PDB file of C-alpha atoms in Angstrom:
ATOM      1  CA  ASP A 632      18.110   5.908 -11.117  1.00  0.00           C
ATOM      2  CA  ARG A 633      17.945   5.314  -7.339  1.00  0.00           C
ATOM      3  CA  THR A 634      17.676   9.073  -6.812  1.00  0.00           C
ATOM      4  CA  ASP A 635      16.361  10.512  -3.562  1.00  0.00           C
ATOM      5  CA  LEU A 636      14.323  13.407  -4.927  1.00  0.00           C
ATOM      6  CA  LEU A 637      12.567  14.230  -1.653  1.00  0.00           C
ATOM      7  CA  GLY A 638      15.693  14.724   0.458  1.00  0.00           C
ATOM      8  CA  LEU A 639      14.792  11.910   2.836  1.00  0.00           C
ATOM      9  CA  ALA A 640      17.279  10.247   5.168  1.00  0.00           C
ATOM     10  CA  PHE A 641      16.794   6.851   6.818  1.00  0.00           C
ATOM     11  CA  TYR A 642      18.055   5.650  10.191  1.00  0.00           C
ATOM     12  CA  ALA A 643      17.371   2.172  11.577  1.00  0.00           C
ATOM     13  CA  ILE A 644      18.069   0.826  15.062  1.00  0.00           C
ATOM     14  CA  GLY A 645      18.263  -2.869  15.790  1.00  0.00           C
ATOM     15  CA  GLY A 646      16.618  -4.753  18.624  1.00  0.00           C
ATOM     16  CA  THR A 647      18.325  -6.136  21.719  1.00  0.00           C
ATOM     17  CA  LEU A 648      21.522  -7.987  20.726  1.00  0.00           C
ATOM     18  CA  GLU A 649      20.643  -7.544  17.050  1.00  0.00           C
ATOM     19  CA  SER A 650      23.392  -6.875  14.528  1.00  0.00           C
ATOM     20  CA  GLU A 651      23.580  -6.705  10.738  1.00  0.00           C
ATOM     21  CA  GLY A 652      24.160 -10.452  10.511  1.00  0.00           C
ATOM     22  CA  ASP A 653      20.690 -11.139  11.933  1.00  0.00           C
ATOM     23  CA  GLN A 654      19.098  -9.401   8.934  1.00  0.00           C
ATOM     24  CA  ALA A 655      16.025  -8.332  10.889  1.00  0.00           C
ATOM     25  CA  ASN A 656      13.490  -5.809   9.593  1.00  0.00           C
ATOM     26  CA  PRO A 657      15.384  -2.566  10.450  1.00  0.00           C
ATOM     27  CA  TRP A 658      18.442  -3.874   8.589  1.00  0.00           C
ATOM     28  CA  TRP A 659      16.348  -4.968   5.586  1.00  0.00           C
ATOM     29  CA  LEU A 660      14.701  -1.559   5.338  1.00  0.00           C
ATOM     30  CA  VAL A 661      18.113   0.138   5.212  1.00  0.00           C
ATOM     31  CA  LYS A 662      19.151  -2.231   2.435  1.00  0.00           C
ATOM     32  CA  GLN A 663      16.001  -1.577   0.400  1.00  0.00           C
ATOM     33  CA  THR A 664      15.572   2.181   0.758  1.00  0.00           C
ATOM     34  CA  LEU A 665      16.540   4.748  -1.864  1.00  0.00           C
ATOM     35  CA  GLU A 666      17.075   7.375   0.820  1.00  0.00           C
ATOM     36  CA  THR A 667      20.472   8.983   1.392  1.00  0.00           C
ATOM     37  CA  PRO A 668      22.030   8.679   3.856  1.00  0.00           C
ATOM     38  CA  SER A 669      20.663   5.372   5.102  1.00  0.00           C
ATOM     39  CA  LEU A 670      22.347   4.013   8.214  1.00  0.00           C
ATOM     40  CA  TYR A 671      21.875   0.993  10.461  1.00  0.00           C
ATOM     41  CA  PHE A 672      22.794   1.019  14.164  1.00  0.00           C
ATOM     42  CA  PRO A 673      23.068  -2.344  15.995  1.00  0.00           C
ATOM     43  CA  GLY A 674      20.768  -2.824  18.983  1.00  0.00           C
ATOM     44  CA  PRO A 675      21.656  -2.531  22.664  1.00  0.00           C
ATOM     45  CA  ASN A 676      23.080  -5.226  24.928  1.00  0.00           C
ATOM     46  CA  LEU A 677      20.849  -7.616  26.881  1.00  0.00           C
ATOM     47  CA  SER A 678      20.643  -5.334  29.920  1.00  0.00           C
ATOM     48  CA  GLY A 679      19.756  -2.326  27.756  1.00  0.00           C
ATOM     49  CA  THR A 680      22.381  -0.122  29.420  1.00  0.00           C
ATOM     50  CA  GLU A 681      23.755   0.898  26.003  1.00  0.00           C
ATOM     51  CA  SER A 682      20.382   2.325  24.932  1.00  0.00           C
ATOM     52  CA  PRO A 683      21.029   5.968  25.960  1.00  0.00           C
ATOM     53  CA  ASP A 684      24.403   5.941  24.176  1.00  0.00           C
ATOM     54  CA  ILE A 685      22.794   4.562  21.006  1.00  0.00           C
ATOM     55  CA  ALA A 686      20.043   7.220  21.146  1.00  0.00           C
ATOM     56  CA  LEU A 687      22.621  10.005  21.474  1.00  0.00           C
ATOM     57  CA  ARG A 688      24.803   8.489  18.736  1.00  0.00           C
ATOM     58  CA  VAL A 689      21.880   8.313  16.282  1.00  0.00           C
ATOM     59  CA  TYR A 690      20.749  11.832  17.235  1.00  0.00           C
ATOM     60  CA  SER A 691      24.284  13.219  16.752  1.00  0.00           C
ATOM     61  CA  GLN A 692      24.592  11.510  13.364  1.00  0.00           C
ATOM     62  CA  ILE A 693      21.269  12.967  12.232  1.00  0.00           C
ATOM     63  CA  VAL A 694      22.245  16.467  13.388  1.00  0.00           C
ATOM     64  CA  ASP A 695      25.551  16.175  11.536  1.00  0.00           C
ATOM     65  CA  ASP A 696      23.810  15.002   8.348  1.00  0.00           C
ATOM     66  CA  PHE A 697      21.105  17.658   8.734  1.00  0.00           C
ATOM     67  CA  CYS A 698      23.655  20.465   9.085  1.00  0.00           C
ATOM     68  CA  LYS A 699      25.606  19.245   6.043  1.00  0.00           C
ATOM     69  CA  ALA A 700      22.405  19.275   4.005  1.00  0.00           C
ATOM     70  CA  LYS A 701      21.523  22.779   5.210  1.00  0.00           C
ATOM     71  CA  ALA A 702      25.014  24.022   4.321  1.00  0.00           C
ATOM     72  CA  ALA A 703      24.560  22.590   0.817  1.00  0.00           C
ATOM     73  CA  GLY A 704      21.106  24.181   0.471  1.00  0.00           C
ATOM     74  CA  LYS A 705      19.344  20.814   0.343  1.00  0.00           C
ATOM     75  CA  GLU A 706      16.131  19.599   1.937  1.00  0.00           C
ATOM     76  CA  PHE A 707      16.527  17.072   4.738  1.00  0.00           C
ATOM     77  CA  THR A 708      13.755  15.039   6.334  1.00  0.00           C
ATOM     78  CA  VAL A 709      14.250  12.064   8.619  1.00  0.00           C
ATOM     79  CA  ASN A 710      12.695   8.587   8.561  1.00  0.00           C
ATOM     80  CA  LEU A 711      13.297   6.342  11.590  1.00  0.00           C
ATOM     81  CA  THR A 712      12.666   2.691  12.337  1.00  0.00           C
ATOM     82  CA  GLY A 713      13.545   0.248  15.079  1.00  0.00           C
ATOM     83  CA  TRP A 714      12.680  -3.087  16.603  1.00  0.00           C
ATOM     84  CA  SER A 715      12.166  -3.916  20.294  1.00  0.00           C
ATOM     85  CA  ARG A 716      14.295  -1.579  22.411  1.00  0.00           C
ATOM     86  CA  GLY A 717      15.581  -0.133  19.145  1.00  0.00           C
ATOM     87  CA  ALA A 718      12.024   1.049  18.470  1.00  0.00           C
ATOM     88  CA  ILE A 719      11.927   2.957  21.763  1.00  0.00           C
ATOM     89  CA  ILE A 720      15.337   4.407  20.915  1.00  0.00           C
ATOM     90  CA  ALA A 721      13.942   5.549  17.542  1.00  0.00           C
ATOM     91  CA  VAL A 722      11.071   7.365  19.297  1.00  0.00           C
ATOM     92  CA  LYS A 723      13.574   8.933  21.709  1.00  0.00           C
ATOM     93  CA  VAL A 724      15.650  10.198  18.785  1.00  0.00           C
ATOM     94  CA  ALA A 725      12.517  11.753  17.254  1.00  0.00           C
ATOM     95  CA  SER A 726      11.811  13.345  20.638  1.00  0.00           C
ATOM     96  CA  LEU A 727      15.347  14.801  20.808  1.00  0.00           C
ATOM     97  CA  LEU A 728      14.942  16.196  17.292  1.00  0.00           C
ATOM     98  CA  ASP A 729      11.688  17.778  18.449  1.00  0.00           C
ATOM     99  CA  GLY A 730      12.874  19.212  21.770  1.00  0.00           C
ATOM    100  CA  LEU A 731      16.511  20.037  21.055  1.00  0.00           C
ATOM    101  CA  GLY A 732      16.411  20.390  17.295  1.00  0.00           C
ATOM    102  CA  ALA A 733      19.769  20.929  15.620  1.00  0.00           C
ATOM    103  CA  TRP A 734      22.415  23.591  16.036  1.00  0.00           C
ATOM    104  CA  CYS A 735      24.310  24.145  12.800  1.00  0.00           C
ATOM    105  CA  ARG A 736      27.346  26.326  12.188  1.00  0.00           C
ATOM    106  CA  GLY A 737      26.558  28.979   9.593  1.00  0.00           C
ATOM    107  CA  CYS A 738      28.306  32.047   8.210  1.00  0.00           C
ATOM    108  CA  ALA A 739      26.915  34.202  11.057  1.00  0.00           C
ATOM    109  CA  GLY A 740      27.565  31.742  13.892  1.00  0.00           C
ATOM    110  CA  LEU A 741      25.229  29.021  15.109  1.00  0.00           C
ATOM    111  CA  ASN A 742      21.740  28.550  13.694  1.00  0.00           C
ATOM    112  CA  GLN A 743      19.133  26.551  15.558  1.00  0.00           C
ATOM    113  CA  TYR A 744      16.583  24.512  13.639  1.00  0.00           C
ATOM    114  CA  LYS A 745      13.811  23.378  15.947  1.00  0.00           C
ATOM    115  CA  PRO A 746      12.161  21.029  15.520  1.00  0.00           C
ATOM    116  CA  VAL A 747      13.922  18.891  12.956  1.00  0.00           C
ATOM    117  CA  PRO A 748      11.093  17.331  10.910  1.00  0.00           C
ATOM    118  CA  VAL A 749      10.612  13.583  11.039  1.00  0.00           C
ATOM    119  CA  ASN A 750       8.585  12.246   8.122  1.00  0.00           C
ATOM    120  CA  TRP A 751       8.002   8.727   9.437  1.00  0.00           C
ATOM    121  CA  VAL A 752       8.609   6.582  12.499  1.00  0.00           C
ATOM    122  CA  GLY A 753       7.984   2.884  11.822  1.00  0.00           C
ATOM    123  CA  LEU A 754       8.220   0.568  14.818  1.00  0.00           C
ATOM    124  CA  PHE A 755       8.424  -3.190  15.122  1.00  0.00           C
ATOM    125  CA  ASP A 756       6.985  -4.300  18.487  1.00  0.00           C
ATOM    126  CA  ALA A 757       8.431  -1.559  20.674  1.00  0.00           C
ATOM    127  CA  VAL A 758       9.252  -2.703  24.208  1.00  0.00           C
ATOM    128  CA  SER A 759      10.384  -0.241  26.845  1.00  0.00           C
ATOM    129  CA  ARG A 760      11.893  -2.437  29.530  1.00  0.00           C
ATOM    130  CA  MET A 761      14.978  -0.343  30.176  1.00  0.00           C
ATOM    131  CA  PRO A 762      17.290  -0.470  33.199  1.00  0.00           C
ATOM    132  CA  PRO A 763      16.773   2.212  35.859  1.00  0.00           C
ATOM    133  CA  ARG A 764      18.984   5.319  35.946  1.00  0.00           C
ATOM    134  CA  THR A 765      19.834   5.211  32.252  1.00  0.00           C
ATOM    135  CA  GLY A 766      20.167   9.011  32.132  1.00  0.00           C
ATOM    136  CA  LEU A 767      17.419   9.571  29.570  1.00  0.00           C
ATOM    137  CA  LYS A 768      13.681   9.695  30.107  1.00  0.00           C
ATOM    138  CA  TRP A 769      12.119   7.305  27.622  1.00  0.00           C
ATOM    139  CA  PRO A 770       9.093   8.674  25.736  1.00  0.00           C
ATOM    140  CA  ALA A 771       5.566   7.453  26.287  1.00  0.00           C
ATOM    141  CA  GLY A 772       4.195   9.105  23.152  1.00  0.00           C
ATOM    142  CA  ILE A 773       5.065  10.121  19.613  1.00  0.00           C
ATOM    143  CA  PRO A 774       6.396  13.716  19.466  1.00  0.00           C
ATOM    144  CA  GLY A 775       4.732  16.435  17.417  1.00  0.00           C
ATOM    145  CA  ASN A 776       7.485  16.698  14.794  1.00  0.00           C
ATOM    146  CA  VAL A 777       6.553  13.225  13.448  1.00  0.00           C
ATOM    147  CA  ALA A 778       4.268  13.406  10.402  1.00  0.00           C
ATOM    148  CA  HIS A 779       3.584   9.653   9.967  1.00  0.00           C
ATOM    149  CA  PHE A 780       3.696   6.774  12.435  1.00  0.00           C
ATOM    150  CA  ASP A 781       3.212   2.996  12.133  1.00  0.00           C
ATOM    151  CA  HIS A 782       3.620   0.272  14.764  1.00  0.00           C
ATOM    152  CA  ALA A 783       3.561  -3.473  14.004  1.00  0.00           C
ATOM    153  CA  ILE A 784       2.866  -5.460  17.174  1.00  0.00           C
ATOM    154  CA  LYS A 785       2.848  -9.130  18.212  1.00  0.00           C
ATOM    155  CA  THR A 786      -0.318 -11.146  18.819  1.00  0.00           C
ATOM    156  CA  ASP A 787       1.073 -13.758  21.252  1.00  0.00           C
ATOM    157  CA  THR A 788       1.254 -12.132  24.677  1.00  0.00           C
ATOM    158  CA  SER A 789       0.978 -15.285  26.795  1.00  0.00           C
ATOM    159  CA  SER A 790       4.600 -16.440  27.216  1.00  0.00           C
ATOM    160  CA  ALA A 791       6.778 -15.369  30.138  1.00  0.00           C
ATOM    161  CA  TYR A 792       9.087 -13.468  27.779  1.00  0.00           C
ATOM    162  CA  GLN A 793       6.181 -11.525  26.289  1.00  0.00           C
ATOM    163  CA  LEU A 794       4.880 -10.686  29.765  1.00  0.00           C
ATOM    164  CA  LEU A 795       8.327  -9.523  30.871  1.00  0.00           C
ATOM    165  CA  PHE A 796       8.730  -7.339  27.773  1.00  0.00           C
ATOM    166  CA  PRO A 797       5.244  -5.977  27.015  1.00  0.00           C
ATOM    167  CA  THR A 798       4.596  -3.993  23.865  1.00  0.00           C
ATOM    168  CA  VAL A 799       4.394  -0.235  24.396  1.00  0.00           C
ATOM    169  CA  ASP A 800       0.966   1.187  23.595  1.00  0.00           C
ATOM    170  CA  PHE A 801       1.516   4.418  21.664  1.00  0.00           C
ATOM    171  CA  GLY A 802      -2.143   4.410  20.578  1.00  0.00           C
ATOM    172  CA  GLY A 803      -3.461   5.813  17.329  1.00  0.00           C
ATOM    173  CA  GLY A 804      -4.966   4.300  14.218  1.00  0.00           C
ATOM    174  CA  ASN A 805      -1.695   3.101  12.702  1.00  0.00           C
ATOM    175  CA  VAL A 806      -1.031   0.362  15.257  1.00  0.00           C
ATOM    176  CA  ARG A 807      -1.567  -3.072  13.745  1.00  0.00           C
ATOM    177  CA  ALA A 808      -1.303  -6.566  15.190  1.00  0.00           C
ATOM    178  CA  PHE A 809       0.240  -9.012  12.724  1.00  0.00           C
ATOM    179  CA  TYR A 810      -0.405 -12.732  12.343  1.00  0.00           C
ATOM    180  CA  ARG A 811       1.700 -15.363  10.608  1.00  0.00           C
ATOM    181  CA  THR A 812       0.891 -16.134   6.985  1.00  0.00           C
ATOM    182  CA  GLU A 813      -0.760 -19.403   8.060  1.00  0.00           C
ATOM    183  CA  GLY A 814      -2.853 -17.463  10.588  1.00  0.00           C
ATOM    184  CA  GLY A 815      -0.922 -18.251  13.767  1.00  0.00           C
ATOM    185  CA  LEU A 816      -0.050 -15.835  16.543  1.00  0.00           C
ATOM    186  CA  THR A 817       3.190 -13.886  16.237  1.00  0.00           C
ATOM    187  CA  THR A 818       5.857 -13.433  18.888  1.00  0.00           C
ATOM    188  CA  HIS A 819       8.121 -10.468  19.458  1.00  0.00           C
ATOM    189  CA  LYS A 820      10.818 -12.169  17.373  1.00  0.00           C
ATOM    190  CA  ASP A 821       8.398 -12.801  14.515  1.00  0.00           C
ATOM    191  CA  ILE A 822       7.612  -9.084  14.283  1.00  0.00           C
ATOM    192  CA  GLY A 823      11.304  -8.213  14.141  1.00  0.00           C
ATOM    193  CA  ASN A 824      11.987 -10.848  11.493  1.00  0.00           C
ATOM    194  CA  SER A 825       9.170 -10.704   8.985  1.00  0.00           C
ATOM    195  CA  LYS A 826       9.818 -14.084   7.345  1.00  0.00           C
ATOM    196  CA  LYS A 827       6.760 -15.468   9.108  1.00  0.00           C
ATOM    197  CA  LEU A 828       4.549 -12.463   8.320  1.00  0.00           C
ATOM    198  CA  GLY A 829       4.407 -12.921   4.577  1.00  0.00           C
TER     199      GLY A 829
END
């Protein structure tokens, strides 16, 4: 019946210059999930200067959805995904939900929920090359409110592009390097667009 029995919500953030028309992995996951709401946010511009605004926009949307669910007496747990810079933005959003939580208007004023639980953060080759002075400190680790974490990373790190945009090492047992179906090395773009991963 396409019913979301667990009260999960899904938020996906595209990679640099990625939009819905590119149909990369974050977009596909939004299209396939049964979770409600499920929203896709296009990735930042080439310079990455839009990244803080996207992080705050996703965070604000989640807080709004969370407070609506609380007002209706429903469970609400977040799933996040992103590719490239969108992956770092997804981790930042999880960090904001951990550190700031959510302030919701209730019958007796404002109620703070801290942290807001994040069920899963799934990343596609997170790269953190952000411009200086972006206004937000970008996380180097997965925050404690995240229950499950997965990170698909590229295997080709030899090209100039790959050296300029290295994959962030979040560590942990759920980091996996992917190869193409024919066994070849994968690039950053391959990881974001899984057609070559099988």
